[in-house]
Amino acid sequence: MADTATTAPVAAASAASASSDAPPFQLGKPRFQQTSFYGRFRHFLDIIDPRTLFVTERRLREAVQLLEDYKHGTLRPGVTNEQLWSAQKIKQAILHPDTNEKIFMPFRMSGYIPFGTPIVVGLLLPNQTLASTIFWQWLNQSHNACVNYANRNATKPSPVSKFIQGYLGAVISAVSIAVGLNVLVQKANKFTPATRLLIQRFVPFPAVASANICNVVLMRYGELEEGIDVLDSDGNLVGSSKIAARHALLETALTRVVLPMPILVLPPIIMSVLEKTALLQARPRLLLPVQSLVCLAAFGLALPLAISLFPQMSEIETSQLEPEIARATSSRTVVYNKGL
C-alpha cells in the first residue's frame, strides 16, 4: 500500500494549477536553482524582500494553512504554483524554520537592510568622536548578533554562553580596531586635514570585517571540534565531519568579509565626489539624506550578492573528507549546510 505521507504532496502538486512563469511547486525547496550564482541571487532576493515585513497576521495564517493543505493533499482546486511559492516565501520570511515561532521584525533577514541602514549611516558619519565611534560599532555588532541568534540553527540546543562569547568578542574587536585606527590617523602628521578625513571614513570597514570573522569563529568554534552533518544525494545522514566544518566556516567568514565591503567602501567614495557638487555645497543639509540613500542602495546590492557567493547547501567530494566518511557512503560527493 502506498504511504499516505508520500503520496499527499504528489496529489497536491497535481491539484495546483499551472502558471505561465512559476515552476512546479516543491515544499521546502528553493524556487530557483541553487547550482548557479544567478539562481542563488534570485533566491536570496526573495529571502531579504522587505515587503514581507508588512504581511498581516491574517495573511500569514492563510499562507501557513495553504502549505499545510498542500502537505496533506487537501489543496482546494484552482490554487496556482505562484500562490504556493508566495505562501512559502511569506512563511520562511516570518517564522523560524525549527521552532515555527515568529522572528522579531528587526532581526528577520527581510528586516536586515531597513533596520541596518541607519546603523551604516552612523558608522560612516564624518568627524567621529571617540564616544560616537564606540557607540556605532557597538550598535552594529549588537544588531548583527541579534540577527545571528534569531536566525540560528535551533535543531540542537546551543548554550547562551556561546552567543555571549561571540557577541563580546565581536564588540571588543570592532571597537578596538576602529578606535586604534582612528588614533593612528589623527597622529599621522603627513596627512592634510582633508586626506585625514577621507581615510577616517574607511576605518569602519576593517573594524567591521574583523569583528565579523571574530563573531563567526567564536560562535561556531564548536563545529570545528565536533564536526557538522554531511548528507548523501538522497538526504541521508552519512556522518559528522570536521573537515566539512572547516570548509563551512571558511566560506561563511569569506561571505562576512565581502558583505561590508560595498556597504562601507562605496559610500565614502561616492560621497567624496557628491560633496564637491554645487548642489550639496549650496545645501549642506542634504548631505545626510543623500548619504542615507547611497548607503541604502549599497546595502541593498551588497547583501544578496555576498550571501549568494556560496550555496546554502555546499557540495564536497568524499575523497577530501575523513576516511570514515568516505567508507560510509557510495556517493562520490556529499553536501553540508554552510550556514549564513
Tab-separated table of C-alpha atoms in Angstrom:
chain	number	residue	atom	x	y	z
A	1	MET	CA	0.000	0.000	0.000
A	2	ALA	CA	1.310	3.469	-0.892
A	3	ASP	CA	2.415	5.659	2.006
A	4	THR	CA	-0.097	8.485	2.525
A	5	ALA	CA	2.589	10.988	3.595
A	6	THR	CA	4.476	10.340	0.369
A	7	THR	CA	1.504	10.486	-1.978
A	8	ALA	CA	-0.152	13.562	-0.420
A	9	PRO	CA	2.261	16.174	-1.861
A	10	VAL	CA	2.115	14.391	-5.226
A	11	ALA	CA	-1.651	14.643	-5.242
A	12	ALA	CA	-1.479	18.241	-4.112
A	13	ALA	CA	1.042	19.030	-6.814
A	14	SER	CA	-1.315	17.728	-9.472
A	15	ALA	CA	-4.106	19.811	-7.935
A	16	ALA	CA	-2.073	23.021	-8.187
A	17	SER	CA	-2.856	24.881	-11.379
A	18	ALA	CA	-0.016	25.525	-13.788
A	19	SER	CA	1.277	29.075	-14.007
A	20	SER	CA	2.892	30.607	-17.057
A	21	ASP	CA	6.007	31.776	-15.175
A	22	ALA	CA	6.215	29.865	-11.900
A	23	PRO	CA	7.966	26.469	-11.853
A	24	PRO	CA	6.180	23.457	-10.282
A	25	PHE	CA	5.967	23.979	-6.525
A	26	GLN	CA	8.198	21.923	-4.220
A	27	LEU	CA	7.508	22.120	-0.486
A	28	GLY	CA	10.567	23.262	1.477
A	29	LYS	CA	12.734	23.612	-1.641
A	30	PRO	CA	14.094	26.844	-3.171
A	31	ARG	CA	12.156	28.228	-6.126
A	32	PHE	CA	15.337	28.928	-8.094
A	33	GLN	CA	18.194	26.566	-8.981
A	34	GLN	CA	20.996	26.778	-6.414
A	35	THR	CA	23.739	25.459	-8.708
A	36	SER	CA	24.266	28.861	-10.384
A	37	PHE	CA	25.130	32.234	-8.852
A	38	TYR	CA	22.122	33.836	-10.569
A	39	GLY	CA	19.759	31.229	-9.121
A	40	ARG	CA	21.139	31.781	-5.615
A	41	PHE	CA	20.930	35.562	-6.131
A	42	ARG	CA	17.219	35.303	-7.077
A	43	HIS	CA	16.615	33.007	-4.082
A	44	PHE	CA	18.183	35.402	-1.576
A	45	LEU	CA	16.374	38.392	-3.095
A	46	ASP	CA	13.186	36.602	-2.043
A	47	ILE	CA	14.548	35.960	1.459
A	48	ILE	CA	15.502	39.613	2.094
A	49	ASP	CA	12.416	41.110	0.402
A	50	PRO	CA	11.346	43.889	2.850
A	51	ARG	CA	7.732	43.735	1.615
A	52	THR	CA	7.240	40.656	3.811
A	53	LEU	CA	7.624	42.939	6.855
A	54	PHE	CA	4.144	44.301	6.086
A	55	VAL	CA	2.384	40.916	5.898
A	56	THR	CA	-0.599	40.864	8.248
A	57	GLU	CA	-1.266	38.161	10.838
A	58	ARG	CA	-4.261	37.008	8.810
A	59	ARG	CA	-2.206	36.716	5.605
A	60	LEU	CA	0.451	34.728	7.497
A	61	ARG	CA	-2.160	32.273	8.822
A	62	GLU	CA	-3.591	31.859	5.315
A	63	ALA	CA	-0.122	31.158	3.901
A	64	VAL	CA	0.664	28.569	6.590
A	65	GLN	CA	-2.734	26.889	6.086
A	66	LEU	CA	-2.234	26.754	2.314
A	67	LEU	CA	1.095	24.953	2.783
A	68	GLU	CA	-0.484	22.563	5.298
A	69	ASP	CA	-3.255	21.770	2.787
A	70	TYR	CA	-0.603	21.082	0.135
A	71	LYS	CA	1.346	18.852	2.519
A	72	HIS	CA	-1.712	16.749	3.380
A	73	GLY	CA	-3.082	16.617	-0.162
A	74	THR	CA	-6.215	18.647	0.629
A	75	LEU	CA	-5.441	21.621	-1.599
A	76	ARG	CA	-8.538	23.330	-2.962
A	77	PRO	CA	-8.927	23.413	-6.784
A	78	GLY	CA	-7.605	26.438	-8.649
A	79	VAL	CA	-4.586	27.168	-6.421
A	80	THR	CA	-1.630	28.118	-8.639
A	81	ASN	CA	2.059	27.343	-8.243
A	82	GLU	CA	2.654	31.087	-7.912
A	83	GLN	CA	0.324	31.219	-4.893
A	84	LEU	CA	2.131	28.292	-3.276
A	85	TRP	CA	5.575	29.830	-3.839
A	86	SER	CA	4.286	33.131	-2.426
A	87	ALA	CA	2.890	31.374	0.663
A	88	GLN	CA	6.197	29.595	1.260
A	89	LYS	CA	8.107	32.874	0.859
A	90	ILE	CA	5.908	34.535	3.499
A	91	LYS	CA	6.253	31.648	5.958
A	92	GLN	CA	10.032	31.398	5.559
A	93	ALA	CA	10.457	35.167	5.948
A	94	ILE	CA	8.496	35.419	9.217
A	95	LEU	CA	8.626	32.071	11.050
A	96	HIS	CA	11.745	30.314	12.319
A	97	PRO	CA	12.118	27.019	10.385
A	98	ASP	CA	12.974	24.964	13.504
A	99	THR	CA	10.715	26.494	16.182
A	100	ASN	CA	7.879	27.818	13.949
A	101	GLU	CA	7.847	30.937	16.141
A	102	LYS	CA	7.698	34.474	14.733
A	103	ILE	CA	11.079	36.177	14.435
A	104	PHE	CA	11.123	39.712	15.858
A	105	MET	CA	10.805	42.077	12.887
A	106	PRO	CA	14.183	43.963	13.176
A	107	PHE	CA	16.041	40.632	13.350
A	108	ARG	CA	14.480	38.957	10.300
A	109	MET	CA	16.642	38.659	7.176
A	110	SER	CA	13.983	40.759	5.411
A	111	GLY	CA	14.500	43.473	8.023
A	112	TYR	CA	18.289	43.430	7.861
A	113	ILE	CA	18.553	46.223	5.263
A	114	PRO	CA	15.765	48.569	6.524
A	115	PHE	CA	16.902	48.349	10.160
A	116	GLY	CA	20.630	48.088	9.387
A	117	THR	CA	20.911	51.063	7.032
A	118	PRO	CA	20.612	53.753	9.780
A	119	ILE	CA	23.480	51.996	11.603
A	120	VAL	CA	25.614	52.023	8.435
A	121	VAL	CA	24.911	55.755	8.031
A	122	GLY	CA	26.027	56.260	11.631
A	123	LEU	CA	29.220	54.268	11.078
A	124	LEU	CA	30.111	56.445	8.089
A	125	LEU	CA	29.383	59.837	9.666
A	126	PRO	CA	32.361	62.211	9.245
A	127	ASN	CA	34.286	63.745	12.165
A	128	GLN	CA	33.534	60.898	14.585
A	129	THR	CA	34.445	61.381	18.244
A	130	LEU	CA	35.790	58.523	20.373
A	131	ALA	CA	32.386	58.117	22.035
A	132	SER	CA	30.445	58.078	18.739
A	133	THR	CA	32.889	55.571	17.197
A	134	ILE	CA	32.407	53.199	20.152
A	135	PHE	CA	28.626	53.703	20.117
A	136	TRP	CA	28.097	52.942	16.397
A	137	GLN	CA	30.455	49.948	16.415
A	138	TRP	CA	28.684	48.570	19.495
A	139	LEU	CA	25.242	49.137	17.981
A	140	ASN	CA	26.273	47.484	14.697
A	141	GLN	CA	27.661	44.378	16.392
A	142	SER	CA	24.631	44.196	18.722
A	143	HIS	CA	22.290	44.229	15.716
A	144	ASN	CA	24.400	41.603	13.910
A	145	ALA	CA	24.466	39.373	16.987
A	146	CYS	CA	20.676	39.568	17.413
A	147	VAL	CA	20.134	38.734	13.708
A	148	ASN	CA	22.534	35.783	14.006
A	149	TYR	CA	20.810	34.480	17.135
A	150	ALA	CA	17.275	34.961	15.785
A	151	ASN	CA	18.152	33.028	12.599
A	152	ARG	CA	20.322	30.370	14.255
A	153	ASN	CA	20.042	26.625	13.704
A	154	ALA	CA	17.757	25.626	16.590
A	155	THR	CA	17.675	21.854	15.937
A	156	LYS	CA	20.421	21.340	18.524
A	157	PRO	CA	20.419	23.264	21.815
A	158	SER	CA	23.235	25.802	21.945
A	159	PRO	CA	24.354	27.336	25.255
A	160	VAL	CA	23.692	31.059	25.636
A	161	SER	CA	27.320	31.379	26.768
A	162	LYS	CA	28.426	30.706	23.164
A	163	PHE	CA	26.252	33.575	21.942
A	164	ILE	CA	27.573	35.934	24.639
A	165	GLN	CA	31.168	34.876	23.891
A	166	GLY	CA	30.755	35.617	20.172
A	167	TYR	CA	28.981	38.906	20.881
A	168	LEU	CA	31.619	40.187	23.317
A	169	GLY	CA	34.458	39.090	21.020
A	170	ALA	CA	32.889	40.909	18.060
A	171	VAL	CA	32.236	44.118	20.029
A	172	ILE	CA	35.716	44.209	21.582
A	173	SER	CA	37.477	43.529	18.254
A	174	ALA	CA	35.346	46.077	16.325
A	175	VAL	CA	35.761	48.859	18.880
A	176	SER	CA	39.496	48.166	19.400
A	177	ILE	CA	40.316	48.235	15.682
A	178	ALA	CA	38.120	51.273	14.933
A	179	VAL	CA	39.469	53.314	17.852
A	180	GLY	CA	43.064	52.202	17.186
A	181	LEU	CA	42.934	53.151	13.507
A	182	ASN	CA	41.299	56.500	14.280
A	183	VAL	CA	44.041	57.329	16.797
A	184	LEU	CA	46.746	56.373	14.274
A	185	VAL	CA	45.170	58.556	11.583
A	186	GLN	CA	44.847	61.509	13.970
A	187	LYS	CA	48.537	61.222	14.930
A	188	ALA	CA	49.735	60.941	11.320
A	189	ASN	CA	51.252	64.367	10.617
A	190	LYS	CA	51.901	63.630	6.927
A	191	PHE	CA	48.198	63.856	6.029
A	192	THR	CA	46.351	67.056	5.267
A	193	PRO	CA	43.057	67.546	7.173
A	194	ALA	CA	41.072	66.655	4.023
A	195	THR	CA	43.087	63.461	3.461
A	196	ARG	CA	42.786	62.536	7.136
A	197	LEU	CA	39.001	62.937	6.981
A	198	LEU	CA	38.816	60.764	3.843
A	199	ILE	CA	40.910	57.979	5.414
A	200	GLN	CA	38.817	58.071	8.588
A	201	ARG	CA	35.727	57.326	6.512
A	202	PHE	CA	37.244	53.960	5.511
A	203	VAL	CA	38.076	52.933	9.107
A	204	PRO	CA	34.707	51.177	9.713
A	205	PHE	CA	35.394	48.519	7.034
A	206	PRO	CA	38.440	46.777	8.569
A	207	ALA	CA	36.840	47.094	12.015
A	208	VAL	CA	33.531	45.528	10.945
A	209	ALA	CA	35.145	42.860	8.716
A	210	SER	CA	37.488	41.744	11.517
A	211	ALA	CA	34.652	41.712	14.026
A	212	ASN	CA	32.504	39.632	11.672
A	213	ILE	CA	35.234	36.998	11.369
A	214	CYS	CA	35.745	37.017	15.135
A	215	ASN	CA	31.997	36.605	15.671
A	216	VAL	CA	31.746	33.630	13.266
A	217	VAL	CA	34.777	31.831	14.721
A	218	LEU	CA	33.759	32.303	18.367
A	219	MET	CA	30.080	31.414	17.880
A	220	ARG	CA	30.753	28.384	15.669
A	221	TYR	CA	34.010	27.113	17.158
A	222	GLY	CA	32.173	24.055	18.494
A	223	GLU	CA	31.567	22.902	14.919
A	224	LEU	CA	35.332	22.651	14.364
A	225	GLU	CA	35.643	20.437	17.442
A	226	GLU	CA	32.582	18.246	16.876
A	227	GLY	CA	32.132	18.425	13.089
A	228	ILE	CA	28.944	19.088	11.107
A	229	ASP	CA	26.491	16.684	9.492
A	230	VAL	CA	27.143	15.663	5.884
A	231	LEU	CA	24.372	14.145	3.732
A	232	ASP	CA	24.355	11.995	0.591
A	233	SER	CA	22.439	12.869	-2.588
A	234	ASP	CA	19.245	11.330	-1.133
A	235	GLY	CA	19.430	13.450	2.012
A	236	ASN	CA	20.569	10.582	4.247
A	237	LEU	CA	22.960	11.362	7.088
A	238	VAL	CA	26.425	9.975	6.314
A	239	GLY	CA	28.281	11.204	9.376
A	240	SER	CA	29.851	14.183	11.102
A	241	SER	CA	32.906	15.816	9.503
A	242	LYS	CA	35.382	18.291	10.998
A	243	ILE	CA	36.865	18.955	7.544
A	244	ALA	CA	33.428	19.942	6.189
A	245	ALA	CA	33.025	22.196	9.252
A	246	ARG	CA	36.308	23.908	8.349
A	247	HIS	CA	35.080	24.485	4.777
A	248	ALA	CA	31.721	25.817	6.048
A	249	LEU	CA	33.410	28.202	8.479
A	250	LEU	CA	35.822	29.474	5.815
A	251	GLU	CA	33.001	30.105	3.314
A	252	THR	CA	30.897	31.890	5.934
A	253	ALA	CA	33.849	34.020	7.100
A	254	LEU	CA	34.634	34.992	3.485
A	255	THR	CA	30.979	35.994	2.993
A	256	ARG	CA	31.139	38.142	6.136
A	257	VAL	CA	34.242	39.947	4.808
A	258	VAL	CA	32.737	40.559	1.362
A	259	LEU	CA	29.379	41.757	2.775
A	260	PRO	CA	30.564	45.009	4.423
A	261	MET	CA	32.968	45.821	1.564
A	262	PRO	CA	30.485	47.559	-0.787
A	263	ILE	CA	28.462	48.890	2.151
A	264	LEU	CA	31.369	50.613	3.914
A	265	VAL	CA	33.747	51.292	0.997
A	266	LEU	CA	31.487	52.502	-1.841
A	267	PRO	CA	29.525	55.197	0.075
A	268	PRO	CA	32.670	57.103	1.224
A	269	ILE	CA	33.982	57.118	-2.361
A	270	ILE	CA	30.637	58.231	-3.813
A	271	MET	CA	30.060	60.839	-1.097
A	272	SER	CA	33.557	62.346	-1.542
A	273	VAL	CA	32.556	63.035	-5.164
A	274	LEU	CA	28.995	64.209	-4.452
A	275	GLU	CA	30.096	66.590	-1.689
A	276	LYS	CA	32.009	68.622	-4.285
A	277	THR	CA	28.898	69.195	-6.407
A	278	ALA	CA	27.347	72.660	-6.439
A	279	LEU	CA	24.002	71.318	-5.153
A	280	LEU	CA	25.387	69.821	-1.923
A	281	GLN	CA	27.819	72.661	-1.330
A	282	ALA	CA	24.931	75.126	-1.568
A	283	ARG	CA	22.621	72.910	0.530
A	284	PRO	CA	24.710	71.101	3.189
A	285	ARG	CA	21.513	69.968	4.922
A	286	LEU	CA	21.013	67.492	2.080
A	287	LEU	CA	24.273	65.678	2.919
A	288	LEU	CA	22.742	63.294	5.475
A	289	PRO	CA	19.661	62.341	3.359
A	290	VAL	CA	21.868	61.797	0.288
A	291	GLN	CA	24.344	59.689	2.290
A	292	SER	CA	21.439	57.648	3.675
A	293	LEU	CA	20.155	56.910	0.150
A	294	VAL	CA	23.670	55.969	-1.025
A	295	CYS	CA	24.088	53.606	1.967
A	296	LEU	CA	20.661	52.069	1.375
A	297	ALA	CA	21.476	51.386	-2.285
A	298	ALA	CA	24.896	49.902	-1.397
A	299	PHE	CA	23.366	47.732	1.356
A	300	GLY	CA	20.567	46.513	-0.921
A	301	LEU	CA	23.101	45.485	-3.559
A	302	ALA	CA	25.748	44.025	-1.256
A	303	LEU	CA	23.627	41.733	0.931
A	304	PRO	CA	22.169	39.425	-1.766
A	305	LEU	CA	25.476	39.436	-3.701
A	306	ALA	CA	27.519	38.420	-0.646
A	307	ILE	CA	25.250	35.648	0.619
A	308	SER	CA	24.896	34.283	-2.932
A	309	LEU	CA	28.649	33.591	-3.245
A	310	PHE	CA	28.247	30.019	-1.961
A	311	PRO	CA	25.234	27.669	-1.977
A	312	GLN	CA	23.430	27.253	1.344
A	313	MET	CA	23.929	23.501	0.909
A	314	SER	CA	27.547	23.197	-0.277
A	315	GLU	CA	28.937	20.116	-2.019
A	316	ILE	CA	32.282	18.446	-1.345
A	317	GLU	CA	33.939	15.267	-2.633
A	318	THR	CA	34.137	12.414	-0.112
A	319	SER	CA	37.810	11.918	-1.053
A	320	GLN	CA	38.554	15.274	0.607
A	321	LEU	CA	36.903	14.247	3.884
A	322	GLU	CA	37.812	11.853	6.697
A	323	PRO	CA	38.354	8.192	5.659
A	324	GLU	CA	35.411	7.023	7.780
A	325	ILE	CA	33.086	9.384	5.869
A	326	ALA	CA	34.308	8.078	2.513
A	327	ARG	CA	33.785	4.470	3.697
A	328	ALA	CA	30.263	5.200	4.979
A	329	THR	CA	28.762	6.065	1.574
A	330	SER	CA	28.979	5.048	-2.073
A	331	SER	CA	28.305	8.652	-3.174
A	332	ARG	CA	31.211	10.484	-4.773
A	333	THR	CA	30.091	13.763	-3.165
A	334	VAL	CA	28.197	14.783	-0.034
A	335	VAL	CA	26.528	18.071	0.984
A	336	TYR	CA	26.586	20.139	4.173
A	337	ASN	CA	24.719	23.188	5.449
A	338	LYS	CA	27.153	26.110	5.244
A	339	GLY	CA	25.036	28.449	7.336
A	340	LEU	CA	24.596	32.186	6.694
